[in-house]
Short mmCIF file of C-alpha atoms in Angstrom, two decimals:
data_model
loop_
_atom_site.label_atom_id
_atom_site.label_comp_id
_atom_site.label_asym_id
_atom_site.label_seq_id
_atom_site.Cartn_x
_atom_site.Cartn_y
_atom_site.Cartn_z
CA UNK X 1 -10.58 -9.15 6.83
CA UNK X 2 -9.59 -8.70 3.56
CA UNK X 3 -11.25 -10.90 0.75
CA UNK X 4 -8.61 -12.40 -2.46
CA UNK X 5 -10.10 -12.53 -5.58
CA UNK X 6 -7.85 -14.27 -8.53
CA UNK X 7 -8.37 -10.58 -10.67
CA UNK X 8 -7.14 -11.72 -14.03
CA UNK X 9 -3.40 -10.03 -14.78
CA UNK X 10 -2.20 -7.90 -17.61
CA UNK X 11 -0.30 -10.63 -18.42
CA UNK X 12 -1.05 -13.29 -21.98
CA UNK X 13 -3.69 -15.72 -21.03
CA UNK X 14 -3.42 -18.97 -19.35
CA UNK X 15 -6.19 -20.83 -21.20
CA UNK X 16 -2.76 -23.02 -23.09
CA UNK X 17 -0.98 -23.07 -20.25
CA UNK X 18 0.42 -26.31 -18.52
CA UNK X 19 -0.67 -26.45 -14.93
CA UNK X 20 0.43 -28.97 -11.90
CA UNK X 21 0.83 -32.58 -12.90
CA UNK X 22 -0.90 -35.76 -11.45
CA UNK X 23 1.64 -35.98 -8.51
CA UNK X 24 1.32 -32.33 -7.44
CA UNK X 25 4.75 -31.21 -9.48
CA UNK X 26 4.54 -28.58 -11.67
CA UNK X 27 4.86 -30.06 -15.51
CA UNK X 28 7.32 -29.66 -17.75
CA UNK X 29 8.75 -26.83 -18.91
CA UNK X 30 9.07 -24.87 -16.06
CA UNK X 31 11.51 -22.64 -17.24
CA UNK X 32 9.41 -20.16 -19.71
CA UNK X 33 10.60 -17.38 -21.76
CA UNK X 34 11.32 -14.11 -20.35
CA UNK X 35 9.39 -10.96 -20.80
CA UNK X 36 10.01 -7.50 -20.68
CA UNK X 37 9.51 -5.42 -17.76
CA UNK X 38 8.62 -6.35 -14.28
CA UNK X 39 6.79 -9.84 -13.81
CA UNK X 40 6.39 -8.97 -10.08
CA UNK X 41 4.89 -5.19 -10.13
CA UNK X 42 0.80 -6.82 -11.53
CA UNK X 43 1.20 -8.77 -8.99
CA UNK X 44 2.24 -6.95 -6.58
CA UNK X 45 -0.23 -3.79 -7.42
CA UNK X 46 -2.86 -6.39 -6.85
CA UNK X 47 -2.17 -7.30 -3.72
CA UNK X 48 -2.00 -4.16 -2.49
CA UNK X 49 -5.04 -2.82 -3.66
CA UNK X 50 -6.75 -5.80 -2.23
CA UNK X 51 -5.39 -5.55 1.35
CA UNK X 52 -2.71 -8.55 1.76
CA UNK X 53 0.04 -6.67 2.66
CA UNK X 54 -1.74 -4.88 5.76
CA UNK X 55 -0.88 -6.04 9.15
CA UNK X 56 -3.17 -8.07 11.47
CA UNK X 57 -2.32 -7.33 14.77
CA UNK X 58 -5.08 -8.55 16.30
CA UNK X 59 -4.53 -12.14 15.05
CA UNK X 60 -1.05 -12.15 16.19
CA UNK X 61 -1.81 -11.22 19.73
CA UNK X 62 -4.37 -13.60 20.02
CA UNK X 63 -2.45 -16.20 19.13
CA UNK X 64 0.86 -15.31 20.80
CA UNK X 65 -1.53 -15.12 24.19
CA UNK X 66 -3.01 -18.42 23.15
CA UNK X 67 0.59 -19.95 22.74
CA UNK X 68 2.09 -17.99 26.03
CA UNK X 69 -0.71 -20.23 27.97
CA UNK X 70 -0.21 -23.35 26.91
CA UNK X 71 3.33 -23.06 27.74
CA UNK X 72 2.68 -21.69 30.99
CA UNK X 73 0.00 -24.91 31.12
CA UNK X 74 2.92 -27.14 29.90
CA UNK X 75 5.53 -25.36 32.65
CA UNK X 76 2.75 -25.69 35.36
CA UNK X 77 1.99 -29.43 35.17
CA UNK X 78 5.98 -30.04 34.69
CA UNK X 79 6.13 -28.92 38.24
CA UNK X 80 2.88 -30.83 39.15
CA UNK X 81 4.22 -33.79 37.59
CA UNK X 82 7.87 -33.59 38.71
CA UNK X 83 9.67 -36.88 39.93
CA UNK X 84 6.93 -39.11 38.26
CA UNK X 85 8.20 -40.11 34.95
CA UNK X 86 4.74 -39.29 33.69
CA UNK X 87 6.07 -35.34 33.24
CA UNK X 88 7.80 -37.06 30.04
CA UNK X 89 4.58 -37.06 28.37
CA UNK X 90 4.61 -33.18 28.61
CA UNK X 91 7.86 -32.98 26.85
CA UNK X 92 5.90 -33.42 23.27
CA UNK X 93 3.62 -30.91 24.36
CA UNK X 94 6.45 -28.37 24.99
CA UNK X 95 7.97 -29.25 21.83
CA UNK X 96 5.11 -28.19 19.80
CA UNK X 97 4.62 -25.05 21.55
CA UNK X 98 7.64 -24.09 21.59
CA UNK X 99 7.51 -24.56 17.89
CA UNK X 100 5.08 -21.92 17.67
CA UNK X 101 7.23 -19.92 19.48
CA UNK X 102 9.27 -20.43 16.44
CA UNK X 103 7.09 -19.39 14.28
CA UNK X 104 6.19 -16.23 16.12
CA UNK X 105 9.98 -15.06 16.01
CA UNK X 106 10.16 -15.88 12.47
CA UNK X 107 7.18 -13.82 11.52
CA UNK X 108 8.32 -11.46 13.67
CA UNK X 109 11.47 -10.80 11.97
CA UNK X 110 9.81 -10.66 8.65
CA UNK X 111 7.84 -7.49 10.26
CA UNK X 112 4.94 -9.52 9.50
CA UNK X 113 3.46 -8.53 12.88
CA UNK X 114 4.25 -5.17 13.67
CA UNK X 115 5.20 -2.19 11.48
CA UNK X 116 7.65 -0.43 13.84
CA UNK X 117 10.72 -2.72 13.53
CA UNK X 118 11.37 -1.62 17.01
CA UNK X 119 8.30 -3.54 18.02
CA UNK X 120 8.85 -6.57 16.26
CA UNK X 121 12.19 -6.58 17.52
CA UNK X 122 11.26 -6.60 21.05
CA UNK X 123 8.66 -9.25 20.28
CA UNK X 124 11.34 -11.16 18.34
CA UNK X 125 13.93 -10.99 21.08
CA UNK X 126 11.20 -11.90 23.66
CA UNK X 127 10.42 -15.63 21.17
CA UNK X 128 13.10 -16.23 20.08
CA UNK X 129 16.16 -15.18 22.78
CA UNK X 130 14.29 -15.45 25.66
CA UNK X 131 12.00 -18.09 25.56
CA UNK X 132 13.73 -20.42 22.96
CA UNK X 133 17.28 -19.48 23.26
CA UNK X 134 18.38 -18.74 19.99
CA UNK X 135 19.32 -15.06 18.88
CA UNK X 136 17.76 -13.53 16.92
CA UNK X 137 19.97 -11.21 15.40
CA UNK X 138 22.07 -14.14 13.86
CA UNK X 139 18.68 -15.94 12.91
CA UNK X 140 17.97 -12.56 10.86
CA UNK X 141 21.23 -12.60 8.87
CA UNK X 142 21.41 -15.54 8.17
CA UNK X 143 17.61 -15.83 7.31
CA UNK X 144 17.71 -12.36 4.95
CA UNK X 145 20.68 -13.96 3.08
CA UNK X 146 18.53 -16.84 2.29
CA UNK X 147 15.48 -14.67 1.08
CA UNK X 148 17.46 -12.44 -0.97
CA UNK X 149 19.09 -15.84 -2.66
CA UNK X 150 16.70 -19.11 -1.85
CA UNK X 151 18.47 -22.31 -3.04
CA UNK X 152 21.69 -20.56 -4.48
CA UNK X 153 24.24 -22.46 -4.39
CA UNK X 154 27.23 -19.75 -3.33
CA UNK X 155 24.86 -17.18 -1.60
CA UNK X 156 22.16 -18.95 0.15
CA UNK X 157 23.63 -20.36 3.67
CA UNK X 158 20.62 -22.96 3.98
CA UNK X 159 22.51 -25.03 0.70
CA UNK X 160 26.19 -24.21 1.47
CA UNK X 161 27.81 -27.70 2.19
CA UNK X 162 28.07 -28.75 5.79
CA UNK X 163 26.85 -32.06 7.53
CA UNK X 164 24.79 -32.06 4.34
CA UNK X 165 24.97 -31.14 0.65
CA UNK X 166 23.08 -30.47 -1.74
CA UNK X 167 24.38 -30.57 -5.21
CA UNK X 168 26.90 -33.24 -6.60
CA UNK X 169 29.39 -30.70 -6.72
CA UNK X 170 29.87 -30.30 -3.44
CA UNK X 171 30.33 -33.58 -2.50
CA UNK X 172 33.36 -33.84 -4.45
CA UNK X 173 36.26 -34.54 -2.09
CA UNK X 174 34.15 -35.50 1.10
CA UNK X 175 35.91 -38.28 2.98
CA UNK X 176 36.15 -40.21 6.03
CA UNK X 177 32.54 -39.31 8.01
CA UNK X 178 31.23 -36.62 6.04
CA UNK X 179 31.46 -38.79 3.12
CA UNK X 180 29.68 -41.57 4.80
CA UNK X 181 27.24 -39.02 5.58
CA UNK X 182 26.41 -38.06 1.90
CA UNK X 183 25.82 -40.78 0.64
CA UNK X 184 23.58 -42.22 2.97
CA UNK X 185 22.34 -38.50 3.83
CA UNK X 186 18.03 -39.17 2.33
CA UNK X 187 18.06 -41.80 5.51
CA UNK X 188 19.58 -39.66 7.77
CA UNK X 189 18.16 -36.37 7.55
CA UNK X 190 15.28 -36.68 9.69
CA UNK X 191 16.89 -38.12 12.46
CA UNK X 192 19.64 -35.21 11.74
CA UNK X 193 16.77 -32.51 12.00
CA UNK X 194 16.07 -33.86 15.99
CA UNK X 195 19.73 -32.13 16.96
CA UNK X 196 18.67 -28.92 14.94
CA UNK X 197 16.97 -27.42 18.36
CA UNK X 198 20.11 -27.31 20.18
CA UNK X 199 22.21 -26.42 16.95
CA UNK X 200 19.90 -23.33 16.45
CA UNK X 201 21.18 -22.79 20.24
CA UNK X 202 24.90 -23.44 19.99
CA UNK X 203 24.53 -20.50 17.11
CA UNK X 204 23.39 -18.50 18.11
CA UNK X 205 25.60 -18.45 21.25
CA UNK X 206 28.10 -18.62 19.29
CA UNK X 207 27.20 -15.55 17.38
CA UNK X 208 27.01 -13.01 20.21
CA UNK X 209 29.76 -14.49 22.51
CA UNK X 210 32.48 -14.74 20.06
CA UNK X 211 34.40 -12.09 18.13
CA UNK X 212 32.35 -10.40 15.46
CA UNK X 213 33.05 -12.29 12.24
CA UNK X 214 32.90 -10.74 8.62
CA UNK X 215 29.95 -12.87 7.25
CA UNK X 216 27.90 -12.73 10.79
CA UNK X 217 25.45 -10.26 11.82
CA UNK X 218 26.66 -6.77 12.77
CA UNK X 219 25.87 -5.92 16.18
CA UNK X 220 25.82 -3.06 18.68
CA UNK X 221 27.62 -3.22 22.12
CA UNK X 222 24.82 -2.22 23.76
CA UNK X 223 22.72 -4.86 21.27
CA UNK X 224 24.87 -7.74 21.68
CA UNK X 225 24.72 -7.39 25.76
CA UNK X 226 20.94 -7.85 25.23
CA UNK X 227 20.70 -10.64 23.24
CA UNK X 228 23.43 -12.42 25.56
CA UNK X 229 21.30 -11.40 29.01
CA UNK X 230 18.42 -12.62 27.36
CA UNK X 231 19.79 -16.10 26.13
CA UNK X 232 22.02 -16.47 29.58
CA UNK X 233 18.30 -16.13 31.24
CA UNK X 234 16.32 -18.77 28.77
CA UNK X 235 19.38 -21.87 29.84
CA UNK X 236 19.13 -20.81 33.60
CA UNK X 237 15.50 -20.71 33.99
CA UNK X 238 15.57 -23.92 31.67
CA UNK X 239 18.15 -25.57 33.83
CA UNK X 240 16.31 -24.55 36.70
CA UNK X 241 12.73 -25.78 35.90
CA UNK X 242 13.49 -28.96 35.86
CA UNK X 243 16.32 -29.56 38.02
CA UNK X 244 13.80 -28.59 40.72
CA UNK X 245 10.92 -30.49 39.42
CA UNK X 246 12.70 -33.73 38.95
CA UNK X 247 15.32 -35.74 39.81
CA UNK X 248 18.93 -34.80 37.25
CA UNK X 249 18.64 -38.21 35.05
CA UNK X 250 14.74 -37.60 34.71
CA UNK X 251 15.88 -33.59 33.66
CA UNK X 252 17.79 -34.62 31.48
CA UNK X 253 15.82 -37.04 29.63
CA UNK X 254 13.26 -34.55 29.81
CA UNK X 255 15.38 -32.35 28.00
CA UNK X 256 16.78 -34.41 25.50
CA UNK X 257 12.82 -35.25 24.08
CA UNK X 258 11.85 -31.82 24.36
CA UNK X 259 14.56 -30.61 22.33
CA UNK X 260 14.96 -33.29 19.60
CA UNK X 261 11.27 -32.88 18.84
CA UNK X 262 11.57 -29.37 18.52
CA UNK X 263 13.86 -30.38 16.23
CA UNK X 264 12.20 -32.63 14.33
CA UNK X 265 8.96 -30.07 14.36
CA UNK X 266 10.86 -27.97 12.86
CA UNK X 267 12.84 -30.02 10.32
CA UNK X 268 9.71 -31.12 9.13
CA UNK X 269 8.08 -27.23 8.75
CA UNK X 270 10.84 -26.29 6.65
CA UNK X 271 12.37 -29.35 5.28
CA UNK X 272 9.20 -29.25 1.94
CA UNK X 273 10.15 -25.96 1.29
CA UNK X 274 13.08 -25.86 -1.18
CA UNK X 275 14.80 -29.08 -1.26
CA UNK X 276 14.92 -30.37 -4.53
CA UNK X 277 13.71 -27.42 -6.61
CA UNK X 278 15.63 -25.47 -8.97
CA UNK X 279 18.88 -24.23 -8.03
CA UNK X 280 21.19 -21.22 -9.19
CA UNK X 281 24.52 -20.52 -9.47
CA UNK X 282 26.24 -17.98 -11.43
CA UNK X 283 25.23 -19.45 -14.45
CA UNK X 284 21.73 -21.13 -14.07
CA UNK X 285 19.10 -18.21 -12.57
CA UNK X 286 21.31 -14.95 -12.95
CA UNK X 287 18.54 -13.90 -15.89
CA UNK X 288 15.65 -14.30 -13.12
CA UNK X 289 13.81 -11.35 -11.68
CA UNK X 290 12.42 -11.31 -8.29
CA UNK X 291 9.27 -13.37 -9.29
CA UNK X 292 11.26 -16.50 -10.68
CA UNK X 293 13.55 -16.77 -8.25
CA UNK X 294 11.26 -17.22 -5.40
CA UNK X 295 8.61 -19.19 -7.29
CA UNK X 296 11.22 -21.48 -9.49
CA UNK X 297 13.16 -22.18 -6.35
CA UNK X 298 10.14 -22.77 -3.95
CA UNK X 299 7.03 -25.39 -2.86
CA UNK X 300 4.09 -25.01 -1.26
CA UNK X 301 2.01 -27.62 0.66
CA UNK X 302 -1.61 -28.38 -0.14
CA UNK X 303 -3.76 -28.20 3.35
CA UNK X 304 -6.23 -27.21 5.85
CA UNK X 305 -6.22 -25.54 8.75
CA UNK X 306 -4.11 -28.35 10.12
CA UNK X 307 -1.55 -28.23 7.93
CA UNK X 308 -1.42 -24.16 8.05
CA UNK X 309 -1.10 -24.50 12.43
CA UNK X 310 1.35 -27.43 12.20
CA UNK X 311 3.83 -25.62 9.51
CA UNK X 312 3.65 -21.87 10.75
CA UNK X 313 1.98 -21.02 7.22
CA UNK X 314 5.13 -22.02 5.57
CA UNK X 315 3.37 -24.48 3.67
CA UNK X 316 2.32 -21.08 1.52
CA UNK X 317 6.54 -21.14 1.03
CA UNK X 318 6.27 -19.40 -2.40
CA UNK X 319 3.62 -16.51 -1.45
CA UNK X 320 5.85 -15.83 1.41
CA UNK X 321 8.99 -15.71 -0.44
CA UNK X 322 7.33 -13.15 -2.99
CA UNK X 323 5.77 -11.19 -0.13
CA UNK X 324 8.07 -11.73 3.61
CA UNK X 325 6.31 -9.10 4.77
CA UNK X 326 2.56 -10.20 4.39
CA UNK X 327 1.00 -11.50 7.50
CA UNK X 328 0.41 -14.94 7.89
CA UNK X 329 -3.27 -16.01 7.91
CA UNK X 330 -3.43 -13.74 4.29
CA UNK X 331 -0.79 -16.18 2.38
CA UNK X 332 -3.65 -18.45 1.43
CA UNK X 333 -5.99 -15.44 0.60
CA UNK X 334 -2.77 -14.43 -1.98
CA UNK X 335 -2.07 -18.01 -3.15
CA UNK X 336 -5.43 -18.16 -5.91
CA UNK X 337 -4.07 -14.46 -6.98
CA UNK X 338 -0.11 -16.10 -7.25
CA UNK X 339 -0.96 -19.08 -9.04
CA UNK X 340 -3.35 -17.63 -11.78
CA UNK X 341 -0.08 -14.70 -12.34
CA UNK X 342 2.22 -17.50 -12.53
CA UNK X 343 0.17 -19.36 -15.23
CA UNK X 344 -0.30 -16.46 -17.46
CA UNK X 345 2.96 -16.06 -17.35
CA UNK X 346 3.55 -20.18 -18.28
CA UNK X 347 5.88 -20.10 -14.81
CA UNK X 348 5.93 -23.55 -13.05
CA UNK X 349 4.15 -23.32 -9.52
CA UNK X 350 4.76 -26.12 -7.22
CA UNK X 351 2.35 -27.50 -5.10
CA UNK X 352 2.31 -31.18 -3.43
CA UNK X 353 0.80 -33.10 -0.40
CA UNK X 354 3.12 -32.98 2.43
CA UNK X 355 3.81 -36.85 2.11
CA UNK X 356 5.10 -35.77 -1.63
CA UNK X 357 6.92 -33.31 -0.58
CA UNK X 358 9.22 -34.89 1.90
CA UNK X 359 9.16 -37.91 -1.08
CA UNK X 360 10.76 -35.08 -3.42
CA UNK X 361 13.18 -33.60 -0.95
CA UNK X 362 14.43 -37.11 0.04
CA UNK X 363 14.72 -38.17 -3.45
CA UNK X 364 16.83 -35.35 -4.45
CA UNK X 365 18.59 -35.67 -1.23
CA UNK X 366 19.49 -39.57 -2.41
CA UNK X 367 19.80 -38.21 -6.22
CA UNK X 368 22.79 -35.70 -4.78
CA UNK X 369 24.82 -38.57 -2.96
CA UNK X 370 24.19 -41.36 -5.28
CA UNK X 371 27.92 -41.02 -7.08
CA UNK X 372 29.25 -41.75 -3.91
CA UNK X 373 27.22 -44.86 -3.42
CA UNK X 374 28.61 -46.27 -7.25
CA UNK X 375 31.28 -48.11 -7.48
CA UNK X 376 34.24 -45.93 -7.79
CA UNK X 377 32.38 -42.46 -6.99
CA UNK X 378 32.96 -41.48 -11.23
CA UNK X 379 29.89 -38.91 -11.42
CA UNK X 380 31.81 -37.53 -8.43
CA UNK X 381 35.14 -36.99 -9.13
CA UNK X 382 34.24 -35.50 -12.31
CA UNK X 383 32.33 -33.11 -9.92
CA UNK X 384 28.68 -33.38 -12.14
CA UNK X 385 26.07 -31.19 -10.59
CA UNK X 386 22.65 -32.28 -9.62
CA UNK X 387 19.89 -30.67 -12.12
#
């Protein structure tokens, strides 16, 4: 396995610069002057020589097999359990597996697993369509835009205003229940995140059953019949599991855990990851190269083990943003080797506790709807963005 080592970069050195402050946020300024040439290619010659980038297949199958069985435990004592209400405690447990299942597609699509996209597709399709119901073609687009643009405001669909915003400026001109909505939206967004299981669904769906839309993902014929099979298979052998292991009002309460802690799981794994960092626009970011807008725009976690299983190793959000492609269990071999670049460089790298991370994504989350809780909405109307 290969072994990190923080080799020093070519860059100035970091003996004057500012590193992370008391509560885990990067300190002031984290905007530093830019240099010429690529900030990105030390970095990225480093990591290369020292291995990161190569795949590790082994550790993927491993742990898909690992995750396949505990489902297949969960499914098997569902239909033990079925018509006792004691199969309800097995809903959690299906929840966090299928979350892993989650995590598999993602990494998946990154080609994080498998060099031969045709590979990672099938293993993709198998995660994701089949066992989770949510396609993965529109799961790509969508998630490519936001790599290619993380936290910008007119080109990164995870930010564009919908039940939530995320800048003042789009809250300008919500009414009725989307207003009420913003400005109470720091309260609400966990219990939001339980409905984003079946939204990820409905989406999907969406995607390959309706007409092909401009902004969606471009699919085949012969692609877009797959995907449908495939997701047509996941709600009948869902709907059929437990509709013949328990009674319909038990199935359906069944369901409704399982899927808002799913949800929830995964609301919380990506929820720390950019919310409340720096944002672009047209104006703020369009100087940045590829190395400050994934780290100025980006968080990591601090962790164990624990943390790394639980989050899918998207705690390490800004060494996977700089590298999709690297395989999971080497983000924290990459992280010493990203921070020392980034403090050479006098680049702010953000890393908090989990706890302070959901306290700065809530707070900018309240920051963003606060004009509509004054009296009168002013900083609103006069459509002032959040910094």
């Amino acid at each position: 396995m290969p072994q990190a080592t923080a080799t020093p970069t070519e860059s100035p050195s970091a003996a004057s610069v500012p590193g992370p402050g008391a509560d885990g946020a990067p300190s002031a300024p984290r905007r530093a002057p830019r240099r010429s040439g690529s900030e990105f290619a030390p970095l990225l010659r480093i990591v290369r020589e020292q291995g990161l980038l190569e795949r590790r297949t082994g550790w993927y199958v491993r742990g898909m097999l690992v995750n396949l069985l505990a489902l297949a435990a969960v499914v098997t004592g569902t239909i033990l359990l079925g018509g006792s209400w004691w199969v309800l405690a097995l809903a959690p447990a299906l929840a966090l597996f299928s979350t892993r299942t989650a995590f598999f597609a993602h990494d998946a699509g990154h080609s994080q697993i498998a060099a031969d996209r045709r590979t990672g597709r099938i293993i993709q399709l198998l995660h994701a369509n089949l066992l989770l119901g949510m396609s993965q073609e529109w799961w790509n687009d969508k998630h490519n835009r936001h790599h290619a643009n993380p936290n910008h405001v007119d080109k990164d669909p995870d930010v564009a205003a919908d039940i939530l915003v995320f800048t003042q400026r789009q809250a300008v001109g919500r009414a009725g229940f989307r207003r009420l909505l913003t400005r109470h939206q720091a309260w609400l967004f966990f219990p939001l995140t339980t409905l984003e299981g079946i939204a990820l669904k409905l989406y999907g769906f969406r995607a390959v059953f309706s007409a092909p839309s401009a902004d969606g993902p471009r699919l085949s014929a012969r692609a877009r019949s797959l995907e449908g099979l495939l997701l047509v298979v996941h709600v009948v052998a869902y709907a059929a599991l437990l509709l013949t292991a328990m009674p319909l009002g038990q199935a359906l309460v069944f369901a409704l855990v399982h899927q808002m802690l799913l949800g929830l799981h995964l609301g919380m794994a990506f929820a720390p990851n950019h919310k409340g960092m720096e944002m672009a626009d047209e104006e703020n970011g369009k100087e940045w190269g590829h190395l400050r807008r994934q780290v100025l725009t980006s968080r990591n976690v601090r962790g164990g083990p624990v943390t790394d299983w639980l989050l899918g190793g998207l705690n390490y959000q800004i060494e996977h943003h700089l590298f999709p492609s690297m395989p999971r269990p080497h983000l924290r071999l990459a992280q010493p080797l990203v921070r020392a670049h980034c403090r050479a460089l006098s680049l702010g790298y953000c890393e908090t506790g989990l706890v302070e991370s959901y306290r700065q994504a809530l707070g900018h989350m309240r920051e963003v709807g606060e004009p509509l809780r004054t009296q009168g909405g002013e900083d609103a109307r006069t459509g002032v963005r959040s910094a």
